[in-house]
Short mmCIF file of N, CA and C in Angstrom, two decimals:
data_model
loop_
_atom_site.label_atom_id
_atom_site.label_comp_id
_atom_site.label_asym_id
_atom_site.label_seq_id
_atom_site.Cartn_x
_atom_site.Cartn_y
_atom_site.Cartn_z
N MET A 1 -22.22 19.43 -62.80
CA MET A 1 -22.48 18.42 -61.79
C MET A 1 -21.96 17.06 -62.22
N ARG A 2 -22.22 16.73 -63.50
CA ARG A 2 -21.75 15.44 -64.02
C ARG A 2 -20.22 15.37 -63.98
N LYS A 3 -19.60 16.47 -64.31
CA LYS A 3 -18.14 16.49 -64.31
C LYS A 3 -17.59 16.21 -62.91
N LEU A 4 -18.21 16.77 -61.88
CA LEU A 4 -17.78 16.51 -60.51
C LEU A 4 -17.93 15.05 -60.15
N ILE A 5 -19.01 14.44 -60.56
CA ILE A 5 -19.24 13.01 -60.27
C ILE A 5 -18.20 12.16 -60.98
N VAL A 6 -17.92 12.46 -62.22
CA VAL A 6 -16.92 11.71 -62.99
C VAL A 6 -15.55 11.85 -62.34
N ILE A 7 -15.19 13.04 -61.92
CA ILE A 7 -13.89 13.28 -61.27
C ILE A 7 -13.82 12.52 -59.95
N ALA A 8 -14.90 12.54 -59.18
CA ALA A 8 -14.92 11.82 -57.90
C ALA A 8 -14.77 10.32 -58.10
N ILE A 9 -15.45 9.77 -59.09
CA ILE A 9 -15.35 8.33 -59.38
C ILE A 9 -13.93 7.99 -59.82
N ALA A 10 -13.33 8.85 -60.64
CA ALA A 10 -11.96 8.60 -61.10
C ALA A 10 -10.99 8.61 -59.93
N LEU A 11 -11.12 9.54 -59.02
CA LEU A 11 -10.22 9.61 -57.86
C LEU A 11 -10.39 8.39 -56.96
N ILE A 12 -11.61 7.98 -56.74
CA ILE A 12 -11.87 6.80 -55.90
C ILE A 12 -11.28 5.55 -56.53
N SER A 13 -11.43 5.40 -57.85
CA SER A 13 -10.90 4.20 -58.50
C SER A 13 -9.37 4.19 -58.48
N ILE A 14 -8.75 5.33 -58.65
CA ILE A 14 -7.28 5.41 -58.59
C ILE A 14 -6.79 5.04 -57.19
N GLN A 15 -7.48 5.51 -56.18
CA GLN A 15 -7.09 5.20 -54.80
C GLN A 15 -7.24 3.70 -54.53
N ALA A 16 -8.30 3.09 -55.04
CA ALA A 16 -8.53 1.66 -54.84
C ALA A 16 -7.43 0.83 -55.50
N ILE A 17 -7.02 1.24 -56.69
CA ILE A 17 -5.95 0.53 -57.40
C ILE A 17 -4.64 0.64 -56.64
N ALA A 18 -4.33 1.81 -56.13
CA ALA A 18 -3.09 2.02 -55.38
C ALA A 18 -3.06 1.16 -54.13
N GLN A 19 -4.18 1.01 -53.46
CA GLN A 19 -4.22 0.21 -52.24
C GLN A 19 -4.03 -1.26 -52.53
N THR A 20 -4.56 -1.77 -53.64
CA THR A 20 -4.37 -3.18 -53.96
C THR A 20 -2.91 -3.47 -54.28
N GLU A 21 -2.20 -2.53 -54.90
CA GLU A 21 -0.78 -2.73 -55.19
C GLU A 21 0.02 -2.83 -53.90
N ARG A 22 -0.30 -2.08 -52.90
CA ARG A 22 0.41 -2.15 -51.63
C ARG A 22 0.19 -3.48 -50.95
N ARG A 23 -0.98 -4.05 -51.11
CA ARG A 23 -1.28 -5.33 -50.46
C ARG A 23 -0.50 -6.48 -51.08
N ASP A 24 -0.08 -6.33 -52.34
CA ASP A 24 0.67 -7.39 -53.02
C ASP A 24 2.10 -7.52 -52.51
N ARG A 25 2.65 -6.47 -51.95
CA ARG A 25 4.05 -6.49 -51.52
C ARG A 25 4.34 -7.54 -50.47
N PRO A 26 3.53 -7.69 -49.41
CA PRO A 26 3.83 -8.73 -48.44
C PRO A 26 3.79 -10.14 -49.04
N GLU A 27 2.92 -10.35 -50.00
CA GLU A 27 2.86 -11.66 -50.65
C GLU A 27 4.15 -11.95 -51.40
N ARG A 28 4.68 -10.94 -52.08
CA ARG A 28 5.93 -11.12 -52.81
C ARG A 28 7.09 -11.38 -51.84
N ALA A 29 7.10 -10.66 -50.74
CA ALA A 29 8.15 -10.87 -49.73
C ALA A 29 8.03 -12.27 -49.14
N GLN A 30 6.80 -12.74 -48.93
CA GLN A 30 6.59 -14.09 -48.38
C GLN A 30 7.10 -15.14 -49.35
N LYS A 31 6.88 -14.93 -50.65
CA LYS A 31 7.37 -15.88 -51.64
C LYS A 31 8.90 -15.94 -51.62
N MET A 32 9.54 -14.79 -51.44
CA MET A 32 11.00 -14.78 -51.37
C MET A 32 11.49 -15.48 -50.11
N ASN A 33 10.76 -15.36 -49.01
CA ASN A 33 11.17 -16.02 -47.77
C ASN A 33 11.03 -17.53 -47.87
N ASN A 34 10.18 -18.01 -48.78
CA ASN A 34 10.00 -19.44 -48.94
C ASN A 34 11.14 -20.09 -49.72
N LEU A 35 11.97 -19.30 -50.35
CA LEU A 35 13.11 -19.84 -51.08
C LEU A 35 14.18 -20.31 -50.10
N SER A 36 14.96 -21.29 -50.53
CA SER A 36 16.06 -21.76 -49.69
C SER A 36 17.21 -20.74 -49.76
N ALA A 37 18.15 -20.89 -48.85
CA ALA A 37 19.29 -19.97 -48.81
C ALA A 37 20.10 -20.04 -50.11
N GLU A 38 20.27 -21.25 -50.63
CA GLU A 38 21.04 -21.42 -51.87
C GLU A 38 20.35 -20.74 -53.04
N GLU A 39 19.01 -20.86 -53.10
CA GLU A 39 18.28 -20.23 -54.19
C GLU A 39 18.36 -18.71 -54.12
N MET A 40 18.22 -18.19 -52.91
CA MET A 40 18.31 -16.74 -52.74
C MET A 40 19.70 -16.23 -53.11
N ALA A 41 20.73 -16.95 -52.69
CA ALA A 41 22.10 -16.55 -52.99
C ALA A 41 22.36 -16.61 -54.49
N THR A 42 21.83 -17.62 -55.15
CA THR A 42 22.00 -17.75 -56.59
C THR A 42 21.33 -16.60 -57.32
N LEU A 43 20.12 -16.26 -56.92
CA LEU A 43 19.42 -15.13 -57.54
C LEU A 43 20.20 -13.83 -57.36
N LYS A 44 20.67 -13.60 -56.15
CA LYS A 44 21.43 -12.38 -55.86
C LYS A 44 22.71 -12.35 -56.70
N THR A 45 23.39 -13.49 -56.81
CA THR A 45 24.62 -13.56 -57.59
C THR A 45 24.36 -13.28 -59.06
N LYS A 46 23.28 -13.82 -59.58
CA LYS A 46 22.96 -13.59 -60.99
C LYS A 46 22.64 -12.12 -61.24
N LYS A 47 21.91 -11.50 -60.32
CA LYS A 47 21.62 -10.07 -60.47
C LYS A 47 22.90 -9.26 -60.44
N MET A 48 23.81 -9.63 -59.54
CA MET A 48 25.09 -8.91 -59.45
C MET A 48 25.92 -9.15 -60.70
N THR A 49 25.85 -10.36 -61.26
CA THR A 49 26.59 -10.67 -62.48
C THR A 49 26.12 -9.79 -63.62
N LEU A 50 24.81 -9.63 -63.73
CA LEU A 50 24.28 -8.77 -64.79
C LEU A 50 24.64 -7.31 -64.55
N PHE A 51 24.57 -6.88 -63.32
CA PHE A 51 24.83 -5.47 -63.01
C PHE A 51 26.31 -5.12 -63.10
N LEU A 52 27.18 -6.01 -62.59
CA LEU A 52 28.61 -5.70 -62.52
C LEU A 52 29.44 -6.38 -63.61
N ASP A 53 28.81 -7.21 -64.44
CA ASP A 53 29.51 -7.95 -65.49
C ASP A 53 30.65 -8.79 -64.90
N LEU A 54 30.30 -9.69 -64.00
CA LEU A 54 31.29 -10.52 -63.32
C LEU A 54 31.76 -11.66 -64.22
N ASN A 55 33.03 -12.07 -64.06
CA ASN A 55 33.52 -13.24 -64.78
C ASN A 55 33.26 -14.49 -63.93
N GLU A 56 33.64 -15.65 -64.43
CA GLU A 56 33.32 -16.92 -63.75
C GLU A 56 33.92 -17.01 -62.34
N SER A 57 35.18 -16.67 -62.19
CA SER A 57 35.81 -16.79 -60.88
C SER A 57 35.20 -15.80 -59.89
N GLN A 58 34.86 -14.61 -60.37
CA GLN A 58 34.22 -13.63 -59.51
C GLN A 58 32.83 -14.12 -59.08
N GLN A 59 32.11 -14.76 -60.01
CA GLN A 59 30.79 -15.28 -59.69
C GLN A 59 30.85 -16.32 -58.58
N ILE A 60 31.84 -17.18 -58.63
CA ILE A 60 31.99 -18.23 -57.61
C ILE A 60 32.26 -17.60 -56.25
N GLU A 61 33.15 -16.62 -56.20
CA GLU A 61 33.47 -15.97 -54.92
C GLU A 61 32.27 -15.18 -54.37
N VAL A 62 31.59 -14.46 -55.25
CA VAL A 62 30.42 -13.68 -54.83
C VAL A 62 29.31 -14.62 -54.36
N GLN A 63 29.17 -15.76 -55.02
CA GLN A 63 28.16 -16.75 -54.62
C GLN A 63 28.41 -17.21 -53.18
N LYS A 64 29.67 -17.45 -52.84
CA LYS A 64 30.01 -17.87 -51.47
C LYS A 64 29.63 -16.78 -50.45
N ILE A 65 29.97 -15.56 -50.78
CA ILE A 65 29.66 -14.44 -49.88
C ILE A 65 28.15 -14.28 -49.72
N ASN A 66 27.44 -14.34 -50.84
CA ASN A 66 25.98 -14.19 -50.78
C ASN A 66 25.34 -15.31 -49.98
N LEU A 67 25.86 -16.52 -50.10
CA LEU A 67 25.32 -17.65 -49.35
C LEU A 67 25.54 -17.44 -47.85
N GLU A 68 26.72 -16.95 -47.47
CA GLU A 68 26.99 -16.65 -46.05
C GLU A 68 26.02 -15.60 -45.53
N ASN A 69 25.82 -14.55 -46.32
CA ASN A 69 24.93 -13.46 -45.90
C ASN A 69 23.49 -13.93 -45.76
N VAL A 70 23.02 -14.71 -46.71
CA VAL A 70 21.64 -15.18 -46.67
C VAL A 70 21.42 -16.12 -45.49
N THR A 71 22.35 -17.03 -45.25
CA THR A 71 22.17 -17.96 -44.12
C THR A 71 22.20 -17.20 -42.80
N LEU A 72 23.06 -16.21 -42.68
CA LEU A 72 23.10 -15.40 -41.47
C LEU A 72 21.79 -14.63 -41.27
N ARG A 73 21.29 -14.04 -42.35
CA ARG A 73 20.04 -13.28 -42.27
C ARG A 73 18.87 -14.19 -41.92
N LYS A 74 18.80 -15.38 -42.53
CA LYS A 74 17.72 -16.32 -42.22
C LYS A 74 17.79 -16.78 -40.76
N LYS A 75 19.02 -17.02 -40.27
CA LYS A 75 19.18 -17.44 -38.89
C LYS A 75 18.68 -16.36 -37.93
N MET A 76 19.04 -15.11 -38.21
CA MET A 76 18.61 -14.01 -37.36
C MET A 76 17.09 -13.84 -37.40
N MET A 77 16.49 -14.03 -38.58
CA MET A 77 15.04 -13.91 -38.70
C MET A 77 14.35 -15.01 -37.90
N GLU A 78 14.89 -16.22 -37.94
CA GLU A 78 14.31 -17.33 -37.19
C GLU A 78 14.40 -17.07 -35.69
N GLU A 79 15.53 -16.53 -35.24
CA GLU A 79 15.69 -16.22 -33.82
C GLU A 79 14.67 -15.17 -33.38
N ARG A 80 14.49 -14.13 -34.20
CA ARG A 80 13.51 -13.09 -33.89
C ARG A 80 12.10 -13.67 -33.84
N LYS A 81 11.81 -14.53 -34.80
CA LYS A 81 10.48 -15.14 -34.86
C LYS A 81 10.24 -16.02 -33.65
N ALA A 82 11.26 -16.77 -33.23
CA ALA A 82 11.13 -17.64 -32.06
C ALA A 82 10.92 -16.81 -30.79
N ARG A 83 11.65 -15.71 -30.66
CA ARG A 83 11.47 -14.83 -29.49
C ARG A 83 10.07 -14.24 -29.47
N ARG A 84 9.57 -13.84 -30.63
CA ARG A 84 8.24 -13.25 -30.70
C ARG A 84 7.17 -14.27 -30.31
N GLU A 85 7.33 -15.51 -30.75
CA GLU A 85 6.36 -16.56 -30.44
C GLU A 85 6.41 -16.95 -28.97
N ASN A 86 7.58 -16.88 -28.36
CA ASN A 86 7.72 -17.22 -26.94
C ASN A 86 7.24 -16.10 -26.02
N GLY A 87 6.95 -14.97 -26.59
CA GLY A 87 6.52 -13.84 -25.78
C GLY A 87 7.67 -13.07 -25.17
N ALA A 88 8.88 -13.41 -25.53
CA ALA A 88 10.06 -12.74 -24.98
C ALA A 88 10.52 -11.61 -25.92
N SER A 89 9.60 -11.12 -26.73
CA SER A 89 9.94 -10.08 -27.69
C SER A 89 9.82 -8.71 -27.04
N GLN A 90 10.85 -8.36 -26.30
CA GLN A 90 10.88 -7.05 -25.67
C GLN A 90 12.00 -6.23 -26.28
N ARG A 91 11.94 -4.96 -26.10
CA ARG A 91 12.97 -4.09 -26.66
C ARG A 91 14.34 -4.41 -26.07
N PRO A 92 15.37 -4.41 -26.94
CA PRO A 92 16.72 -4.68 -26.43
C PRO A 92 17.20 -3.53 -25.54
N THR A 93 18.06 -3.88 -24.62
CA THR A 93 18.63 -2.85 -23.75
C THR A 93 19.62 -2.01 -24.54
N LYS A 94 20.11 -0.95 -23.93
CA LYS A 94 21.05 -0.06 -24.60
C LYS A 94 22.32 -0.83 -24.99
N GLU A 95 22.80 -1.70 -24.09
CA GLU A 95 24.01 -2.47 -24.37
C GLU A 95 23.78 -3.47 -25.51
N GLU A 96 22.61 -4.08 -25.53
CA GLU A 96 22.30 -5.03 -26.60
C GLU A 96 22.20 -4.32 -27.95
N ARG A 97 21.58 -3.15 -27.95
CA ARG A 97 21.49 -2.37 -29.20
C ARG A 97 22.87 -1.97 -29.69
N LEU A 98 23.74 -1.56 -28.77
CA LEU A 98 25.09 -1.18 -29.13
C LEU A 98 25.86 -2.37 -29.72
N LYS A 99 25.70 -3.53 -29.09
CA LYS A 99 26.37 -4.74 -29.58
C LYS A 99 25.85 -5.12 -30.96
N MET A 100 24.53 -5.04 -31.15
CA MET A 100 23.96 -5.38 -32.46
C MET A 100 24.45 -4.42 -33.54
N GLU A 101 24.51 -3.16 -33.22
CA GLU A 101 24.97 -2.16 -34.19
C GLU A 101 26.45 -2.37 -34.52
N ASN A 102 27.28 -2.67 -33.50
CA ASN A 102 28.69 -2.96 -33.74
C ASN A 102 28.86 -4.20 -34.61
N ASP A 103 28.08 -5.25 -34.34
CA ASP A 103 28.14 -6.46 -35.15
C ASP A 103 27.76 -6.18 -36.60
N ARG A 104 26.70 -5.37 -36.77
CA ARG A 104 26.24 -5.03 -38.11
C ARG A 104 27.31 -4.26 -38.88
N LEU A 105 27.94 -3.30 -38.21
CA LEU A 105 28.97 -2.50 -38.86
C LEU A 105 30.23 -3.33 -39.14
N ASP A 106 30.59 -4.23 -38.22
CA ASP A 106 31.73 -5.12 -38.46
C ASP A 106 31.48 -6.00 -39.69
N HIS A 107 30.26 -6.51 -39.80
CA HIS A 107 29.90 -7.34 -40.94
C HIS A 107 29.97 -6.52 -42.24
N LYS A 108 29.52 -5.29 -42.18
CA LYS A 108 29.54 -4.42 -43.35
C LYS A 108 30.98 -4.12 -43.79
N ILE A 109 31.86 -3.88 -42.81
CA ILE A 109 33.27 -3.62 -43.11
C ILE A 109 33.92 -4.85 -43.75
N ALA A 110 33.64 -6.02 -43.17
CA ALA A 110 34.19 -7.27 -43.72
C ALA A 110 33.67 -7.51 -45.13
N MET A 111 32.40 -7.23 -45.36
CA MET A 111 31.80 -7.41 -46.68
C MET A 111 32.48 -6.51 -47.70
N LYS A 112 32.71 -5.26 -47.33
CA LYS A 112 33.39 -4.33 -48.24
C LYS A 112 34.80 -4.82 -48.58
N ALA A 113 35.51 -5.31 -47.56
CA ALA A 113 36.88 -5.80 -47.79
C ALA A 113 36.88 -7.00 -48.73
N LYS A 114 35.93 -7.92 -48.53
CA LYS A 114 35.84 -9.10 -49.40
C LYS A 114 35.52 -8.70 -50.83
N MET A 115 34.58 -7.78 -50.98
CA MET A 115 34.18 -7.36 -52.32
C MET A 115 35.32 -6.60 -53.02
N LYS A 116 36.10 -5.87 -52.25
CA LYS A 116 37.22 -5.12 -52.83
C LYS A 116 38.27 -6.09 -53.38
N LYS A 117 38.43 -7.24 -52.70
CA LYS A 117 39.39 -8.25 -53.17
C LYS A 117 38.91 -8.91 -54.46
N ILE A 118 37.60 -9.12 -54.56
CA ILE A 118 37.05 -9.86 -55.69
C ILE A 118 36.87 -8.99 -56.93
N LEU A 119 36.35 -7.80 -56.77
CA LEU A 119 36.01 -6.95 -57.90
C LEU A 119 37.18 -6.08 -58.33
N ASN A 120 37.17 -5.69 -59.61
CA ASN A 120 38.18 -4.74 -60.05
C ASN A 120 37.70 -3.34 -59.65
N GLU A 121 38.52 -2.33 -59.91
CA GLU A 121 38.23 -0.97 -59.42
C GLU A 121 36.92 -0.42 -59.97
N GLU A 122 36.68 -0.62 -61.24
CA GLU A 122 35.46 -0.10 -61.87
C GLU A 122 34.21 -0.80 -61.29
N GLN A 123 34.29 -2.13 -61.16
CA GLN A 123 33.16 -2.89 -60.61
C GLN A 123 32.91 -2.51 -59.15
N TYR A 124 33.99 -2.34 -58.40
CA TYR A 124 33.85 -2.00 -56.99
C TYR A 124 33.19 -0.63 -56.83
N ALA A 125 33.60 0.33 -57.66
CA ALA A 125 33.01 1.67 -57.58
C ALA A 125 31.51 1.60 -57.91
N LYS A 126 31.16 0.82 -58.91
CA LYS A 126 29.76 0.67 -59.29
C LYS A 126 28.97 -0.01 -58.18
N TRP A 127 29.55 -1.05 -57.57
CA TRP A 127 28.89 -1.78 -56.47
C TRP A 127 28.69 -0.86 -55.27
N GLU A 128 29.72 -0.08 -54.94
CA GLU A 128 29.64 0.81 -53.79
C GLU A 128 28.58 1.90 -54.01
N LYS A 129 28.50 2.41 -55.22
CA LYS A 129 27.50 3.41 -55.54
C LYS A 129 26.09 2.82 -55.39
N ALA A 130 25.91 1.58 -55.82
CA ALA A 130 24.61 0.91 -55.68
C ALA A 130 24.27 0.67 -54.21
N GLN A 131 25.27 0.35 -53.40
CA GLN A 131 25.04 0.14 -51.96
C GLN A 131 24.57 1.43 -51.31
N LEU A 132 25.18 2.55 -51.68
CA LEU A 132 24.77 3.83 -51.13
C LEU A 132 23.34 4.18 -51.55
N ARG A 133 23.01 3.89 -52.78
CA ARG A 133 21.67 4.16 -53.28
C ARG A 133 20.63 3.32 -52.54
N MET A 134 20.94 2.04 -52.29
CA MET A 134 20.02 1.17 -51.56
C MET A 134 19.88 1.63 -50.11
N ALA A 135 20.98 2.06 -49.52
CA ALA A 135 20.93 2.53 -48.13
C ALA A 135 20.04 3.77 -48.02
N SER A 136 20.15 4.67 -48.98
CA SER A 136 19.31 5.87 -48.92
C SER A 136 17.85 5.51 -49.13
N LYS A 137 17.56 4.51 -49.96
CA LYS A 137 16.17 4.07 -50.14
C LYS A 137 15.62 3.48 -48.84
N ARG A 138 16.44 2.68 -48.16
CA ARG A 138 16.00 2.11 -46.87
C ARG A 138 15.75 3.22 -45.87
N LYS A 139 16.62 4.21 -45.87
CA LYS A 139 16.48 5.33 -44.94
C LYS A 139 15.19 6.09 -45.21
N ASP A 140 14.91 6.35 -46.48
CA ASP A 140 13.68 7.05 -46.85
C ASP A 140 12.45 6.22 -46.47
N LYS A 141 12.54 4.93 -46.68
CA LYS A 141 11.42 4.05 -46.33
C LYS A 141 11.20 4.04 -44.82
N LYS A 142 12.30 4.05 -44.09
CA LYS A 142 12.20 4.06 -42.62
C LYS A 142 11.57 5.36 -42.14
N LYS A 143 11.95 6.48 -42.75
CA LYS A 143 11.36 7.78 -42.39
C LYS A 143 9.87 7.78 -42.66
N GLY A 144 9.45 7.18 -43.78
CA GLY A 144 8.04 7.11 -44.10
C GLY A 144 7.25 6.29 -43.11
N MET A 145 7.88 5.23 -42.59
CA MET A 145 7.18 4.40 -41.60
C MET A 145 7.05 5.11 -40.26
N LYS A 146 8.02 5.95 -39.93
CA LYS A 146 7.96 6.68 -38.66
C LYS A 146 6.84 7.72 -38.68
N LYS A 147 6.56 8.28 -39.85
CA LYS A 147 5.51 9.28 -39.95
C LYS A 147 4.14 8.68 -39.70
N ARG A 148 3.97 7.41 -40.05
CA ARG A 148 2.68 6.76 -39.85
C ARG A 148 2.51 6.47 -38.43
#
């Protein structure tokens, strides 16, 4: 009987710890959103420098690209937030979804072309492999959210 009680307490405590870790994630995301576009781009560039072993000229070019991406992403987030606050947050039509998807893919193609110009073959292959890995993680995360 004592063993069952000890096991039950252990399971409950493990579950409580796991739930508190999940609650910390939005706080971390909020802290990242409070950073300026330049700060976010600098952090991303430094991470890429460590991962891809970029030289000085590559760092400057990647910094420019990251700054463009961050400012675009922040602008889109602000537009979404403004629409949600105005009450005009309705599902996009089929044509709007198609346009958004085309824009996203065009941006992705342009990003790949820019990175191919900046990075050497080995760095580009490593970067592309990391992009695929991140995309699969996002896909898995999206599948998990649909199940809920």
